[in-house]
Short mmCIF file of C-alpha atoms in Angstrom, two decimals:
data_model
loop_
_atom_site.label_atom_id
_atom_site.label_comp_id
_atom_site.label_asym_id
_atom_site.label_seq_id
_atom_site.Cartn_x
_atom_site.Cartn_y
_atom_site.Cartn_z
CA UNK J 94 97.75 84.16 89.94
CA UNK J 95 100.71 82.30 91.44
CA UNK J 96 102.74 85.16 90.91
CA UNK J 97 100.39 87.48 93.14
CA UNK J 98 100.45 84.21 96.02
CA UNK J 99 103.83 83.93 96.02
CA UNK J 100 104.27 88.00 96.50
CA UNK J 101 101.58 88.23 99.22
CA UNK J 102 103.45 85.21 101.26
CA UNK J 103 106.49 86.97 100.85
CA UNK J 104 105.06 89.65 101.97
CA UNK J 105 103.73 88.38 105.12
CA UNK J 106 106.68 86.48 105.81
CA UNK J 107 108.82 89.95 105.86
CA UNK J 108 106.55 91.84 107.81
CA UNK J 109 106.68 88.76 110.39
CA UNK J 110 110.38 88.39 110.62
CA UNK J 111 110.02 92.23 110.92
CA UNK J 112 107.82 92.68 113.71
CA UNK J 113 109.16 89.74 115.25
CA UNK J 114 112.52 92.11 115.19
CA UNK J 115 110.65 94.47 116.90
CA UNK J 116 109.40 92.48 119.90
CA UNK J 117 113.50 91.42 120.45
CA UNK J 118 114.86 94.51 120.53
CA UNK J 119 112.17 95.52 123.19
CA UNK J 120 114.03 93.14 124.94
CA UNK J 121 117.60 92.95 124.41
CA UNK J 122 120.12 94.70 122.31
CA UNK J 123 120.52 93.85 118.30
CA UNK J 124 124.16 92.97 119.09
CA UNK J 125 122.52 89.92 121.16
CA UNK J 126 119.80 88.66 118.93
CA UNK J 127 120.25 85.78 116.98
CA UNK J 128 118.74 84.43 113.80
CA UNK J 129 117.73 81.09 116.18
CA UNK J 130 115.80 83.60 118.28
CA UNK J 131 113.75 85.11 115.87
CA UNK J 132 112.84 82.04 113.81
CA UNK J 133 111.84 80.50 116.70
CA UNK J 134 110.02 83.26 118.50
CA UNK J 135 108.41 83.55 114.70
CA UNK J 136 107.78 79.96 113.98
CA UNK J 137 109.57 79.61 110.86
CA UNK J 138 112.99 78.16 109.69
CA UNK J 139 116.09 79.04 108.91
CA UNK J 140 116.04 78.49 105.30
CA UNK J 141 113.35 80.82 105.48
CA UNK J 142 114.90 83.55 106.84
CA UNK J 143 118.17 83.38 104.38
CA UNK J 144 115.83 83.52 101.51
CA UNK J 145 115.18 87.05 102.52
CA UNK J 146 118.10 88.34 104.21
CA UNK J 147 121.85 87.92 104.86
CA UNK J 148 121.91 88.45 108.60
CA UNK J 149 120.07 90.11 111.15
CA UNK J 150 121.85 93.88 110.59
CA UNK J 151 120.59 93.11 106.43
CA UNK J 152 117.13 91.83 108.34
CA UNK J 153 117.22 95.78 110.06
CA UNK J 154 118.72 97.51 107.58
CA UNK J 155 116.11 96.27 104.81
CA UNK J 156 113.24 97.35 106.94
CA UNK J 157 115.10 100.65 107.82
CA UNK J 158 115.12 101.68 104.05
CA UNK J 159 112.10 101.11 103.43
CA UNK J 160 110.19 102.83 106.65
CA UNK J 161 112.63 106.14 105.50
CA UNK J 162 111.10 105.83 101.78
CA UNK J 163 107.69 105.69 103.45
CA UNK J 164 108.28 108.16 105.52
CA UNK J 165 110.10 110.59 103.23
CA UNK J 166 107.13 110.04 100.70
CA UNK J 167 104.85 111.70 103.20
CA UNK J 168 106.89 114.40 104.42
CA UNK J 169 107.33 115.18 100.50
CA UNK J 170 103.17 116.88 101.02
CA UNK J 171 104.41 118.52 104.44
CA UNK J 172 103.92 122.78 103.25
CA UNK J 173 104.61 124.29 106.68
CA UNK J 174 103.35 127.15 104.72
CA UNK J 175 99.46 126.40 105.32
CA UNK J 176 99.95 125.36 109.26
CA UNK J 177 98.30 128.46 109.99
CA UNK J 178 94.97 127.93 107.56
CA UNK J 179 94.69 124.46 109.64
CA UNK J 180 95.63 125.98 112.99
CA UNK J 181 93.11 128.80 112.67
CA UNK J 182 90.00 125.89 111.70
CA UNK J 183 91.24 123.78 114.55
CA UNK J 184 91.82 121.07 111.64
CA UNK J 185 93.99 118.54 111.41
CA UNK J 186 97.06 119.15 108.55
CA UNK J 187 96.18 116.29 106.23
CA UNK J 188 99.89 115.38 105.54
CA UNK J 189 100.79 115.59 109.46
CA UNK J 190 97.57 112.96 110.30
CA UNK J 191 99.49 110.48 107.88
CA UNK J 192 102.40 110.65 109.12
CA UNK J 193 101.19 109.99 112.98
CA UNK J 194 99.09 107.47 111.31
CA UNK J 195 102.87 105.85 109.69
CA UNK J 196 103.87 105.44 112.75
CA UNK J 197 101.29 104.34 114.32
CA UNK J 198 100.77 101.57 111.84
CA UNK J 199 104.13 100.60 112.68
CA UNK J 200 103.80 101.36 115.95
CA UNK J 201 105.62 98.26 117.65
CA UNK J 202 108.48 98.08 115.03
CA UNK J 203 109.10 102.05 115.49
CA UNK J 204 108.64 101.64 119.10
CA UNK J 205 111.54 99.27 119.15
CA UNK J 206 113.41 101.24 116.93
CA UNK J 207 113.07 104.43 118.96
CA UNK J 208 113.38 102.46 122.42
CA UNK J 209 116.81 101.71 124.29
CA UNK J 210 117.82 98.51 121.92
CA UNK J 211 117.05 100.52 119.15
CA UNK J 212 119.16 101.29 116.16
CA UNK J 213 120.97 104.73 117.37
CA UNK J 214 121.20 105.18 113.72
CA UNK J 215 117.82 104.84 113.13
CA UNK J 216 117.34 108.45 114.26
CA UNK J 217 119.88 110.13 112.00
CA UNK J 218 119.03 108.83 109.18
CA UNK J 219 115.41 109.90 109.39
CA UNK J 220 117.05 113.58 110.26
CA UNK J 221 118.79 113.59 107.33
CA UNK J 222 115.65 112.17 105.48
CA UNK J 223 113.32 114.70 106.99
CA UNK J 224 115.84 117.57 106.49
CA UNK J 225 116.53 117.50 103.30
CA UNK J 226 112.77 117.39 102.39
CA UNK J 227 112.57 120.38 104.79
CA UNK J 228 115.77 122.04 102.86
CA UNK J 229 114.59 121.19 99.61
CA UNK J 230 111.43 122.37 99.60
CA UNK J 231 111.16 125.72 101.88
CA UNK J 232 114.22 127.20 101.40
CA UNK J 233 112.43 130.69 102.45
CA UNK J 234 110.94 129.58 105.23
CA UNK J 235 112.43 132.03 107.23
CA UNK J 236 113.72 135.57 107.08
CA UNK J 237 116.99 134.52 107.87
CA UNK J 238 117.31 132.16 104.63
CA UNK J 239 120.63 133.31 103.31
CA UNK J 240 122.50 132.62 106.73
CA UNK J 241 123.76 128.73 106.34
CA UNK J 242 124.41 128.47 109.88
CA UNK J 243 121.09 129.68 111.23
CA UNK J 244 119.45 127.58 108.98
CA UNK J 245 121.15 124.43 110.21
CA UNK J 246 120.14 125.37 113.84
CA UNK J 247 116.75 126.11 112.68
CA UNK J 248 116.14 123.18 111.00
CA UNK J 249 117.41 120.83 113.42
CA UNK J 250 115.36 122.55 116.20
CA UNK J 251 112.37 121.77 114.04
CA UNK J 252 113.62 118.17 113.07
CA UNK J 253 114.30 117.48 116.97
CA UNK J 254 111.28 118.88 117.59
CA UNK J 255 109.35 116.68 115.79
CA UNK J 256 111.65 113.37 116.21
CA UNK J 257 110.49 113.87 120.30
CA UNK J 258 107.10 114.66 119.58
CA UNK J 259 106.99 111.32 117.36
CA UNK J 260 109.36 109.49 120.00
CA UNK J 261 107.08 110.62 123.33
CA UNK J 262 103.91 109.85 121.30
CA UNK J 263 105.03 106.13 120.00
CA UNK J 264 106.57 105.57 123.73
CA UNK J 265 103.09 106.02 125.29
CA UNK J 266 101.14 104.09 122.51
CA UNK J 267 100.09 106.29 120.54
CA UNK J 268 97.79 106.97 122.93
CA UNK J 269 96.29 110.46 121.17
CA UNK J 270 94.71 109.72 118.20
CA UNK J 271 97.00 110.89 115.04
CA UNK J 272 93.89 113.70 114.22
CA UNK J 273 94.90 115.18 117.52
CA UNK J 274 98.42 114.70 117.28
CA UNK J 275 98.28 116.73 113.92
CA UNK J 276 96.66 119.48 115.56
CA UNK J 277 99.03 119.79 118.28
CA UNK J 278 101.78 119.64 116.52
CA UNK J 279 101.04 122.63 114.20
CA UNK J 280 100.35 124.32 117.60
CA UNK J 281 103.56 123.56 119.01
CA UNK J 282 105.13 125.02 115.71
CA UNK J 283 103.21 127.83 115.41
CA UNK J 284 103.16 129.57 118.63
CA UNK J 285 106.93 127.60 119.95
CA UNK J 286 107.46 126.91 123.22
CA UNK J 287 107.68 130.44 124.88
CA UNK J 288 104.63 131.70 123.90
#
């Protein structure tokens, strides 16, 4: 029982020096946010903080892993190949409401991630994450498969694609609600932007 105590204060502890993160870098760069401003802005000490994490990069970096693990989980379900099944019920693609969900759970941590003090990184790394789930799992995707270099362009049209979607959508609240925002977005990938 102590055990199980111990883990769900640690727990809450993280996820406060986390979203306390997230409210500084709405505000000012990383570069300029000290470990005195976010124990204070999160009421806790020091000593608290260093039992967790080295610094404030190992503070970002931590939470950073862990969101692309999350997020790489659900993209794991993503089969582009039934987009048109869902599109042609008007339904929302299971996989795609989770994910908009994700992020909108994490809404003011991704928000601050995304925004201008936000970890430049950030973004790449969940390219990388998403593509390779993308790569690894629909090779065939299109009729073009054994040409490396249109797949690259391909694939980062899609992955842009859906980093702006997620971006615009976070940046105005989540203001759609993530049932919509599924149903849009196989819209926007089925019929592109031209049609």
């Amino acid at each position: 029982m102590e055990k199980q105590s111990t883990d769900r204060r640690k727990r809450k502890t993280k996820k406060l020096l986390r979203d306390t993160l997230g409210e500084l870098m709405s505000e000012k760069p990383l570069k300029n946010i000290t470990i005195t401003d976010l124990t204070e802005r999160a009421d806790l000490n020091r000593g608290t903080f260093y039992l967790h994490y080295r610094d404030i990069f190992d503070l970002l970096e931590q939470n950073e892993i862990e969101m692309l693990q999350e997020i790489s989980a659900i993209f794991k379900k993503i089969d582009p190949s039934v987009f048109t099944e869902y599109y042609s019920k008007n339904k929302p693609y299971p996989p795609l409401v989770e994910i908009f969900d994700w992020f909108k759970n994490n809404l003011d941590f991704g928000k601050a991630l995304l925004g201008p003090h936000g970890d430049i990184s950030f973004l790449d790394k969940m390219k990388l994450t998403m593509k390779d789930e993308i790569y690894s799992k629909h090779r065939g995707i299109n009729k073009n498969s054994n040409n490396a270099i249109y797949n690259e362009y391909l694939y980062d049209y899609i992955i842009f694609g859906f980093l702006g979607i997620i971006k615009q959508w976070v940046h105005s609240n989540a203001a759609i609600p993530p049932k919509e925002m599924a149903v849009m977005f196989v819209k926007i990938a089925l019929n592109g932007p031209f049609k």
